[in-house]
Coordinates of C-alpha atoms and ligand atoms in Angstrom, one line a residue:
X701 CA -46.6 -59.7 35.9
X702 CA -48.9 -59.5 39.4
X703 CA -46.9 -56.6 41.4
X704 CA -47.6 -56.5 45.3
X705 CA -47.3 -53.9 47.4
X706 CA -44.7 -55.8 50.0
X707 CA -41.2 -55.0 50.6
X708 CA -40.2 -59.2 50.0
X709 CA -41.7 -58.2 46.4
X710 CA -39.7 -54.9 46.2
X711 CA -36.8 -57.2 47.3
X712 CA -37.1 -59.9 45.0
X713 CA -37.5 -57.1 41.5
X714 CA -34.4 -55.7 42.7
X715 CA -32.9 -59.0 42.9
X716 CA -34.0 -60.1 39.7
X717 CA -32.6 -56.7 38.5
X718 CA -29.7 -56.9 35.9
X719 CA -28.9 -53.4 36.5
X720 CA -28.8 -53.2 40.3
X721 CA -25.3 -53.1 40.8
X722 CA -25.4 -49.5 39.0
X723 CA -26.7 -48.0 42.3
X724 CA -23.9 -48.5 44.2
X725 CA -21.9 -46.2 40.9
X726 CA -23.9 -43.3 42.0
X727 CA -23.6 -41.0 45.5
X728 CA -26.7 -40.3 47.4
X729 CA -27.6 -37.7 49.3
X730 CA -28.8 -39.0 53.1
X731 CA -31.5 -37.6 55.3
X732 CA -31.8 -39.3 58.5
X733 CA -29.0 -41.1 58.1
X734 CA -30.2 -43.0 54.9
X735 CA -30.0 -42.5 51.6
X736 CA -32.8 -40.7 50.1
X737 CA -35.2 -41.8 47.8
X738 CA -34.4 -39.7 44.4
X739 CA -37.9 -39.0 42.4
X740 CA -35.6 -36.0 40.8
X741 CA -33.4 -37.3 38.2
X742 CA -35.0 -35.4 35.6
X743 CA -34.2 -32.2 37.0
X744 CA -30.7 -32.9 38.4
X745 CA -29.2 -36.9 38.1
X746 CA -27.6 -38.3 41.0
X747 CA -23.3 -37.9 40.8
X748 CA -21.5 -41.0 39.2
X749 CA -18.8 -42.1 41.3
X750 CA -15.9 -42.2 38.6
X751 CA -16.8 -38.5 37.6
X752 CA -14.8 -37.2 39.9
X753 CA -11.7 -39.2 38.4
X754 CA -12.8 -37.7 35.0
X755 CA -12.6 -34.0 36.9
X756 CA -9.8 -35.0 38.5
X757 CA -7.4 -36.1 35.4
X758 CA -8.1 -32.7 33.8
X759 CA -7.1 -31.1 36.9
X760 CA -4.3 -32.8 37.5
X761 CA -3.1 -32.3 33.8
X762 CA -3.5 -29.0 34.0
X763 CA -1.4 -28.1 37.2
X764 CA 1.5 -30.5 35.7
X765 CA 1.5 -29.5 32.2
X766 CA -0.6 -26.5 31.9
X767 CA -1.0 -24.7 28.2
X768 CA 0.8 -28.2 27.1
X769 CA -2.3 -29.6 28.3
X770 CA -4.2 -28.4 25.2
X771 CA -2.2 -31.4 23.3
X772 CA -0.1 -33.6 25.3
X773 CA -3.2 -34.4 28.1
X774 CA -3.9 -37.4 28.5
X775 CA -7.2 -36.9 27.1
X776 CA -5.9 -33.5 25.2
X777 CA -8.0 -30.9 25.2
X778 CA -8.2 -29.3 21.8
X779 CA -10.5 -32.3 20.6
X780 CA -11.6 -33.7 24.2
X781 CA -15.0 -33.2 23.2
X782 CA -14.9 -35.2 20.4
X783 CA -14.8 -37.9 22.5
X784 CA -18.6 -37.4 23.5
X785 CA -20.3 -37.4 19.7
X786 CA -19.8 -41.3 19.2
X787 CA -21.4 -42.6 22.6
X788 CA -24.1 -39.9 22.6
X789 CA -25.2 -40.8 18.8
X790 CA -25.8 -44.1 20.3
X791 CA -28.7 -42.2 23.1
X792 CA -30.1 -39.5 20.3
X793 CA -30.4 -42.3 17.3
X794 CA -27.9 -40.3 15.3
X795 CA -24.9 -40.3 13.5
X796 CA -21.8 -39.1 15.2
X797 CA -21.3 -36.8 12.9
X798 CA -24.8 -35.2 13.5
X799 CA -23.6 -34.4 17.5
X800 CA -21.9 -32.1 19.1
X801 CA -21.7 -31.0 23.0
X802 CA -21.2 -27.3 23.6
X803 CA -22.3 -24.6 25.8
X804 CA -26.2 -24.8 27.7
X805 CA -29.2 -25.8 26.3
X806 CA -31.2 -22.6 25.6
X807 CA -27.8 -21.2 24.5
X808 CA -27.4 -23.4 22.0
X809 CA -31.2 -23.4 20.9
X810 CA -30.7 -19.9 19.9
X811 CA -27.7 -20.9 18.1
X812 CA -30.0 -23.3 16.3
X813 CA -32.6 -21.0 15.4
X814 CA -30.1 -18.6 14.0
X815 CA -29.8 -21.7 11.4
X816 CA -33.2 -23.3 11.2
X817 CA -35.4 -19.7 11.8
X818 CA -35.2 -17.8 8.9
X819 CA -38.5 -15.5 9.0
X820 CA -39.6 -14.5 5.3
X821 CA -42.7 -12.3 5.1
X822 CA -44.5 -15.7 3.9
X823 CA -43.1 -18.0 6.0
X824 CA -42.0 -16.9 9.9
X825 CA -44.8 -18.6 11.9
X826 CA -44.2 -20.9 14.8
X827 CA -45.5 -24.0 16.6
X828 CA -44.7 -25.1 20.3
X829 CA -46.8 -26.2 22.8
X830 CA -48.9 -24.6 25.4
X831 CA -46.7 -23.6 28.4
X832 CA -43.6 -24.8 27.2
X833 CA -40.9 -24.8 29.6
X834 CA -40.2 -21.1 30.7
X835 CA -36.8 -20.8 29.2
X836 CA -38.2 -22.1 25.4
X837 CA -40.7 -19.8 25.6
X838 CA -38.3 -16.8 26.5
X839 CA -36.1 -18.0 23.7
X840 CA -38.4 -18.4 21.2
X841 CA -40.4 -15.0 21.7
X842 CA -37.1 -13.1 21.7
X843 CA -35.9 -14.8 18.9
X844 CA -39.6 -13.1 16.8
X845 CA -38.5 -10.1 18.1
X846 CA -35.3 -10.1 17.2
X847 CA -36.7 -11.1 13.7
X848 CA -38.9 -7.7 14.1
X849 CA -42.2 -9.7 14.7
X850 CA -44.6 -9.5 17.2
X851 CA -44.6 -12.7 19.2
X852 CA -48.2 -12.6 19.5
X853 CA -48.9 -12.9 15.6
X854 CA -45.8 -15.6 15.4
X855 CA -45.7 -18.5 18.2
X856 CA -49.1 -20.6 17.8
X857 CA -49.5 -23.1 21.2
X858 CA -51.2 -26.4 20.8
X859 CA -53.6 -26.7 23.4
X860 CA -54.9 -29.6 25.6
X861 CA -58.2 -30.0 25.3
X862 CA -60.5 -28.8 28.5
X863 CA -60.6 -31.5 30.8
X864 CA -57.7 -33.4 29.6
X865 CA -54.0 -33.1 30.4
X866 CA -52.2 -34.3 27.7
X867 CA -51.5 -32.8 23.9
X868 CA -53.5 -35.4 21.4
X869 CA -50.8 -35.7 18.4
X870 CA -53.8 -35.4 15.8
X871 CA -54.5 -32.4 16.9
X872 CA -50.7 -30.9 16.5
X873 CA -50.7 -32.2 13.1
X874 CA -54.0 -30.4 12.4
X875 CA -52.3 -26.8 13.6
X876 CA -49.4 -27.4 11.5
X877 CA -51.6 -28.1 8.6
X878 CA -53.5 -25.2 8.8
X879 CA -50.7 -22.8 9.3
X880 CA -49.3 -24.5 6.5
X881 CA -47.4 -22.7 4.2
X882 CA -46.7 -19.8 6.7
X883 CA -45.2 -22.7 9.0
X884 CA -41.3 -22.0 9.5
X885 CA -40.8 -23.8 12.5
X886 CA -42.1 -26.7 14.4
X887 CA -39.8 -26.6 18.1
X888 CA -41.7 -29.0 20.8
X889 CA -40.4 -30.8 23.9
X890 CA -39.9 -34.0 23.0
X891 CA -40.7 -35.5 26.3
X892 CA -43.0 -32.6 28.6
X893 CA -41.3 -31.6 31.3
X894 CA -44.8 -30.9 33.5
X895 CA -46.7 -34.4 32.7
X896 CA -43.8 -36.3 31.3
X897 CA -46.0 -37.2 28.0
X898 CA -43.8 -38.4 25.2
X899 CA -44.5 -36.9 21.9
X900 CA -44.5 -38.8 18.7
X901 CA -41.8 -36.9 18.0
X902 CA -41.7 -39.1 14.3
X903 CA -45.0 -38.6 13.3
X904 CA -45.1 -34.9 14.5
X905 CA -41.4 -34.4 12.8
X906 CA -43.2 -36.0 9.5
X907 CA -45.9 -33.4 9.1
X908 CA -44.0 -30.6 10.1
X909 CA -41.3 -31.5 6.9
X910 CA -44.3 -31.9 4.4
X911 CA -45.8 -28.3 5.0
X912 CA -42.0 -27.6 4.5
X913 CA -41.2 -26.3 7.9
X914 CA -38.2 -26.9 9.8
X915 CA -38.6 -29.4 12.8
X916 CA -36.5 -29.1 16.1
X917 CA -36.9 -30.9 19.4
X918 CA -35.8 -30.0 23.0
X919 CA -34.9 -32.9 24.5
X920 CA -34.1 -32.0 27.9
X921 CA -36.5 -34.7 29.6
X922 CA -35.9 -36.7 26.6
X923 CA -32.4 -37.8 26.4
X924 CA -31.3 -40.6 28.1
X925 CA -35.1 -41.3 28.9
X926 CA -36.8 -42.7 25.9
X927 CA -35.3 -43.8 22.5
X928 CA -34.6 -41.0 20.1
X929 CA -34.3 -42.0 16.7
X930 CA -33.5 -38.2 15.6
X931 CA -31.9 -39.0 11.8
X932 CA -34.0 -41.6 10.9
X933 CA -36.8 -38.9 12.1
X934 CA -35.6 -36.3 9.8
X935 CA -35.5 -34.0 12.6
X936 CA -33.4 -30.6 11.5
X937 CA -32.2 -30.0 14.9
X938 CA -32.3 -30.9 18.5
X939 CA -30.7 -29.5 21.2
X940 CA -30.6 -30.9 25.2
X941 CA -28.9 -30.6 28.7
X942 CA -27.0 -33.5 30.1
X943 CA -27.4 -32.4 33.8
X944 CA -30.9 -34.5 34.1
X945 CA -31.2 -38.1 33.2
X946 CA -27.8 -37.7 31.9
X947 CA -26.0 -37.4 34.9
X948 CA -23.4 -35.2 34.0
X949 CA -23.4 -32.6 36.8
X950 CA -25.3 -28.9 37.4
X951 CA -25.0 -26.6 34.7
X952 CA -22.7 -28.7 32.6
X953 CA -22.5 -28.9 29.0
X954 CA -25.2 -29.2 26.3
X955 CA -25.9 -31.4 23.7
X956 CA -26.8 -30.5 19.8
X957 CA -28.5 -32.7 16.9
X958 CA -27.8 -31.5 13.3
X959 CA -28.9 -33.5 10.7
X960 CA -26.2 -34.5 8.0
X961 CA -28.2 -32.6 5.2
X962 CA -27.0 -29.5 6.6
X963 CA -23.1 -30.6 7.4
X964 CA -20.1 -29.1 5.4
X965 CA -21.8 -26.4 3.8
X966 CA -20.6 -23.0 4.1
X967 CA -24.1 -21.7 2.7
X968 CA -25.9 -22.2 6.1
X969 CA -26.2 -19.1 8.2
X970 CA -24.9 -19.6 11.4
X971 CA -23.0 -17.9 14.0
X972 CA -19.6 -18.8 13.6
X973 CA -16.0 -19.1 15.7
X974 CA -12.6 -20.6 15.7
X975 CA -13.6 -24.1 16.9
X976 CA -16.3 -24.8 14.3
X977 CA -13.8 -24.4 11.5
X978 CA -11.5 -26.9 10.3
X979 CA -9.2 -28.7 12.7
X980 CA -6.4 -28.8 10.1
X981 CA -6.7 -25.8 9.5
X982 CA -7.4 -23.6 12.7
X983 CA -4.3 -22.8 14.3
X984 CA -3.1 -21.1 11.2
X985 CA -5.2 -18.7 12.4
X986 CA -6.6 -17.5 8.6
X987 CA -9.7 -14.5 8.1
X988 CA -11.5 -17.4 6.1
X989 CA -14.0 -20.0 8.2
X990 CA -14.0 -23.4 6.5
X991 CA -16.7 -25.4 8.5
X992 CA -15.7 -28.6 10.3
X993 CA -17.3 -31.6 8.4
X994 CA -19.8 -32.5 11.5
X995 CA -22.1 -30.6 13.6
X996 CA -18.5 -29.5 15.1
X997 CA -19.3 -26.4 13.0
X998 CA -21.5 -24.9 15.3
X999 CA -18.8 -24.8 18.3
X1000 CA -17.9 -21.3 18.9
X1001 CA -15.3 -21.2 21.7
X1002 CA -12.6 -24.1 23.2
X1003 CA -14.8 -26.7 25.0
X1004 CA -15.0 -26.1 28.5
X1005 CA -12.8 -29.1 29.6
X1006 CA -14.4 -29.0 33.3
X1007 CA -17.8 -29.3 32.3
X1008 CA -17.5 -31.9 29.0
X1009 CA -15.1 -34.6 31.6
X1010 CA -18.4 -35.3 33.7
X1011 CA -20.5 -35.5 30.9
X1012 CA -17.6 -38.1 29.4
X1013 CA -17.8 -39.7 32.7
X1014 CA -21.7 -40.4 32.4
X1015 CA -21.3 -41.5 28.5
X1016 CA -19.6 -44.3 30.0
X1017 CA -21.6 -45.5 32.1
X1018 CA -24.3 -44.8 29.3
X1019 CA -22.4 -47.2 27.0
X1020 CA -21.9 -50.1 29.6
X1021 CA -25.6 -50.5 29.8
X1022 CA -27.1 -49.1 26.5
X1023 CA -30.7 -47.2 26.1
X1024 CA -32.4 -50.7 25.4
X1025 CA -31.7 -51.9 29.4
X1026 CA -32.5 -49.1 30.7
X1027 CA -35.8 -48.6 28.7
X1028 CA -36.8 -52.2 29.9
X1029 CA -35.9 -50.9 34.2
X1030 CA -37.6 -47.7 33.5
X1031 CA -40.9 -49.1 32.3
X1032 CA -40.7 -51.9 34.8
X1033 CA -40.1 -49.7 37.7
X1034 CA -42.5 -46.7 36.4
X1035 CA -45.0 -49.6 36.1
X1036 CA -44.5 -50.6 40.0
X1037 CA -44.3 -46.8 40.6
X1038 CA -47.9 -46.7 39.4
X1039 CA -49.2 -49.8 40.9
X1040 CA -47.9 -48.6 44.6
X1041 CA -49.5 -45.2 44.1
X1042 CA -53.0 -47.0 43.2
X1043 CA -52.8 -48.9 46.0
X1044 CA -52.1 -46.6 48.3
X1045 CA -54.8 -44.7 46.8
X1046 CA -57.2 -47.2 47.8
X1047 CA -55.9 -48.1 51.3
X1048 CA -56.5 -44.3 52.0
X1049 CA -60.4 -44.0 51.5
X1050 CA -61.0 -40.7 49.9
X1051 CA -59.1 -40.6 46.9
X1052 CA -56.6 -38.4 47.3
X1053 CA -54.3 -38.4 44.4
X1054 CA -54.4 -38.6 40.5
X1055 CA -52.0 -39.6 37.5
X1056 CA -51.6 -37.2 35.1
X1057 CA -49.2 -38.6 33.0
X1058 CA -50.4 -40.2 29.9
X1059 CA -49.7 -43.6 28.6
X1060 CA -47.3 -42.0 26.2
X1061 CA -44.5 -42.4 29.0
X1062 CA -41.1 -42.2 29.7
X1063 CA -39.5 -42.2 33.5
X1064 CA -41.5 -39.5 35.1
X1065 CA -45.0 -39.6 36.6
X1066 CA -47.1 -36.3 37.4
X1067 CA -49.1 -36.5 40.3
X1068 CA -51.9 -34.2 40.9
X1069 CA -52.8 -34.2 44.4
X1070 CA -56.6 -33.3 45.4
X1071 CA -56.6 -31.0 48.5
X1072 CA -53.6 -32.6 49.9
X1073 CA -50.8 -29.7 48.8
X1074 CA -47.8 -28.3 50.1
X1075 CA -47.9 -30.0 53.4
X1076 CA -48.1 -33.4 51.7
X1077 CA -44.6 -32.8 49.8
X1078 CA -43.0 -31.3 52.8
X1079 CA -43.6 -34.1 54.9
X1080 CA -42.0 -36.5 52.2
X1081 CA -39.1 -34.3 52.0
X1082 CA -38.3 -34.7 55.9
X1083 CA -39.0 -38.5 55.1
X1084 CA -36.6 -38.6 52.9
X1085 CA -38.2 -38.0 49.8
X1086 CA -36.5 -35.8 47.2
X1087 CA -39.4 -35.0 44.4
X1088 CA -40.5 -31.9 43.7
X1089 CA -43.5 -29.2 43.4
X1090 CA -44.9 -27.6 40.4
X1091 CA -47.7 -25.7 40.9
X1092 CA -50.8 -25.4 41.2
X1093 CA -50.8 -29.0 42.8
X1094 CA -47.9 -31.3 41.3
X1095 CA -45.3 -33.2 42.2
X1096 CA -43.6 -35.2 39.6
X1097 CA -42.0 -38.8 40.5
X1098 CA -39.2 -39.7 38.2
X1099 CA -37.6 -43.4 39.3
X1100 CA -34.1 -42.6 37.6
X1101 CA -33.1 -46.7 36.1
X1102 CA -29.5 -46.2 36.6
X1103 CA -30.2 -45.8 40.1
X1104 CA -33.7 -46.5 41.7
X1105 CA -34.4 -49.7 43.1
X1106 CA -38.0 -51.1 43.3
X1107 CA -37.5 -51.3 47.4
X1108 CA -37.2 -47.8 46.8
X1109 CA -40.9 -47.4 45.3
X1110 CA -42.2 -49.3 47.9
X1111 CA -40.7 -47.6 50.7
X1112 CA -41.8 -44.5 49.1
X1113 CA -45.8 -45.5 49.2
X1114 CA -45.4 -46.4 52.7
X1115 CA -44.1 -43.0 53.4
X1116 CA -46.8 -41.8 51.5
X1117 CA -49.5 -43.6 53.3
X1118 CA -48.3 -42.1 56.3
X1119 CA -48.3 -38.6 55.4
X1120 CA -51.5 -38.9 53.7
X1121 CA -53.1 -40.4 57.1
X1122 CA -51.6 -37.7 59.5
X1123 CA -52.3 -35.2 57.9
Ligands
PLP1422 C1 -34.4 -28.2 31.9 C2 -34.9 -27.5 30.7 C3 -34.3 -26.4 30.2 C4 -33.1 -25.8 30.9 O1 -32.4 -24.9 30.1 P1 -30.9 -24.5 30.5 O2 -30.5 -23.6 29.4 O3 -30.0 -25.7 30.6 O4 -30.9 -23.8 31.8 C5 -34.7 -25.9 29.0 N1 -35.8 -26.4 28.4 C6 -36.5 -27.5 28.8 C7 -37.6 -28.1 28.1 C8 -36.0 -28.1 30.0 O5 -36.7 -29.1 30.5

């Protein structure tokens, strides 16, 4: 399709938009009186309107029935979060069985590793990529040495090549083939949080299982971004947090991937409590653990009813529409995203601006700005803006489909335009 940088042709995608009757389920902050426009629904997603019924019920349910809650809620609570695997199976490309949601997402990925990172003296090395978010990389050097190994001589990084800024996939196949047999672990974002590339988390997965490594994905800028396909992948694990594209509120509750080879074994070592073991059996309240038959077995505590009814809430909204739609908005509205910004570009003389996000793409965009800086994002943030800064010189654009409109992309260049010009 020809885009154009008007507002009539912002106006007319949103009207021929099947999903834009989802912005009005969302609340938006206003600056100026108006509502902003959001670029930052991968680091916190916008508020669904019919959460707050979700938070509401529990509340209510627990002032009128209190510990009775547990089983006569409406929703009760001992298996509430059983509610969430089917819907979110549907996002991840997994079985129902495979999911659970529990806890926060580095929490849980040293839960995972306590399964899938089993250091011999052959076998313990590691594979992430360079500058992995700063909470993997926390997690996963503690985690060698915890094992007793020096992080240094343990976690390999796959590089970018000099001049580029994006990972090439041959050359993380190449790394995992020449650590090889001393390859434990293969744990990558699946979607970067910095440039937004999407990794081909199937081919990647593939060669880390035939060196006979475990593979694991974080998929905090993955889930409910790009389509996951995790069982037929033959990840081991994934783990991710539903407060980004998910919607589901600050903080709130994690997601985990476990694929069904590893489900209703009692072999498996794994840090264990009363809710992963069997339903039928729990409040019997025996020494022995039998696992729950799903990923369930990996629960520790109760679920924390307050922080698993928004995520509920967003699953919803997630099932109304489905990942296809919103795959088919997000690459039409990235697409405009990216045509607005190239115009602008060029209105603006000296080129001011660059794309560092490689084709490999979900929602987000990373723009490096040349000598423009802090200034530049400031006066988009009094405009009405919300994006945000990574250093050196970054700001990363993510047009959330549930609730960005395409008037909102053109708006946003205008705005731009200006603060590039009085600068
Ligand atoms: C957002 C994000 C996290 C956040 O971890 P929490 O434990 O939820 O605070 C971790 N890893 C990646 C890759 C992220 O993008």
């Amino acid at each position: 399709m020809q885009f154009e940088n008007t507002l009539a042709f912002a106006k007319k995608l949103d009207a021929k938009d099947p999903l834009r009757k989802y912005r009005q389920e969302f609340h938006f902050p206003k600056i100026n009186g108006k509502d902003v426009i959001y670029f930052t629904g991968n680091s916190l997603g916008l508020q669904p309107k019919r959460t707050k019924n979700y938070v509401d019920e529990v509340m209510k349910d627990w002032a009128e029935l209190a510990v009775e809650g547990h089983f006569y809620a409406k929703k009760p609570w001992w298996d509430y979060h059983e509610r969430l695997a089917e819907p979110l199976a549907k996002v991840v490309g997994a079985k129902a069985k495979e999911i659970s949601v529990m806890n926060t997402l580095t929490v849980n990925l040293h839960l995972l590793m306590v399964s899938f990172y089993r250091p011999s003296t052959k076998r313990y090395k590691i594979i992430c990529e360079e500058k992995a978010f700063p909470s993997d990389q926390y997690m996963l050097q503690s985690q060698a040495r915890f094992h007793g190994l020096n992080p240094n001589d343990t976690i390999f990084e796959v590089k970018k090549r000099s001049g580029e800024h994006f990972w090439r996939t041959e050359d993380i196949i190449e790394k995992i083939n020449e650590v090889g047999e001393e390859l434990a672990l293969v744990l990558i974002g699946g979607v970067n949080y910095y440039n937004g590339q999407v990794m081909d988390m199937e081919t990647i997965t593939k060669a880390g299982k035939a060196v006979g490594a475990n593979v694991g994905w974080d998929l905090a800028h993955g889930v409910g971004n790009v389509e996951l396909k995790l069982h037929d992948w033959n990840a081991d694990f994934a783990a991710w947090c539903s407060y980004k594209y998910m919607n589901s509120g600050p903080g709130n509750a994690s997601g985990i991937f476990v694929h069904e080879r590893y489900l209703g074994r009692k072999d498996i070592p794994r840090f264990e409590g009363w809710w992963g073991t069997k339903k039928e059996t729990r409040f019997l309240m025996r020494p022995e653990f039998e696992p729950m038959e799903n990923a369930d077995a990996w629960q520790l505590s109760n679920a924390p009813i307050l922080s698993v009814a928004p995520y509920l809430a967003s699953l919803e909204l997630f099932e109304e529409v489905g990942m296809p739609m919103l795959i088919e908005k997000r690459n039409a509205i990235v697409a405009y995203l990216e045509f607005v910004l190239k115009e602008i570009d060029a209105e603006v003389a000296e080129s001011t601006f660059e794309i560092i996000t490689p084709k490999d793409r979900g929602c987000q965009l990373s723009v490096f700005l040349h000598g423009q800086g802090k200034p530049l994002f400031n006066y988009l943030m009094e405009n009405g803006v919300i994006t945000d800064w990574r250093e050196p010189n970054v700001i990363r654009l993510a047009p959330a489909p549930f609730y960005c409109s395409f008037e909102d992309m053109y708006r946003f260049g205008q705005i731009l335009k200006e603060g590039i010009l009085n600068k």
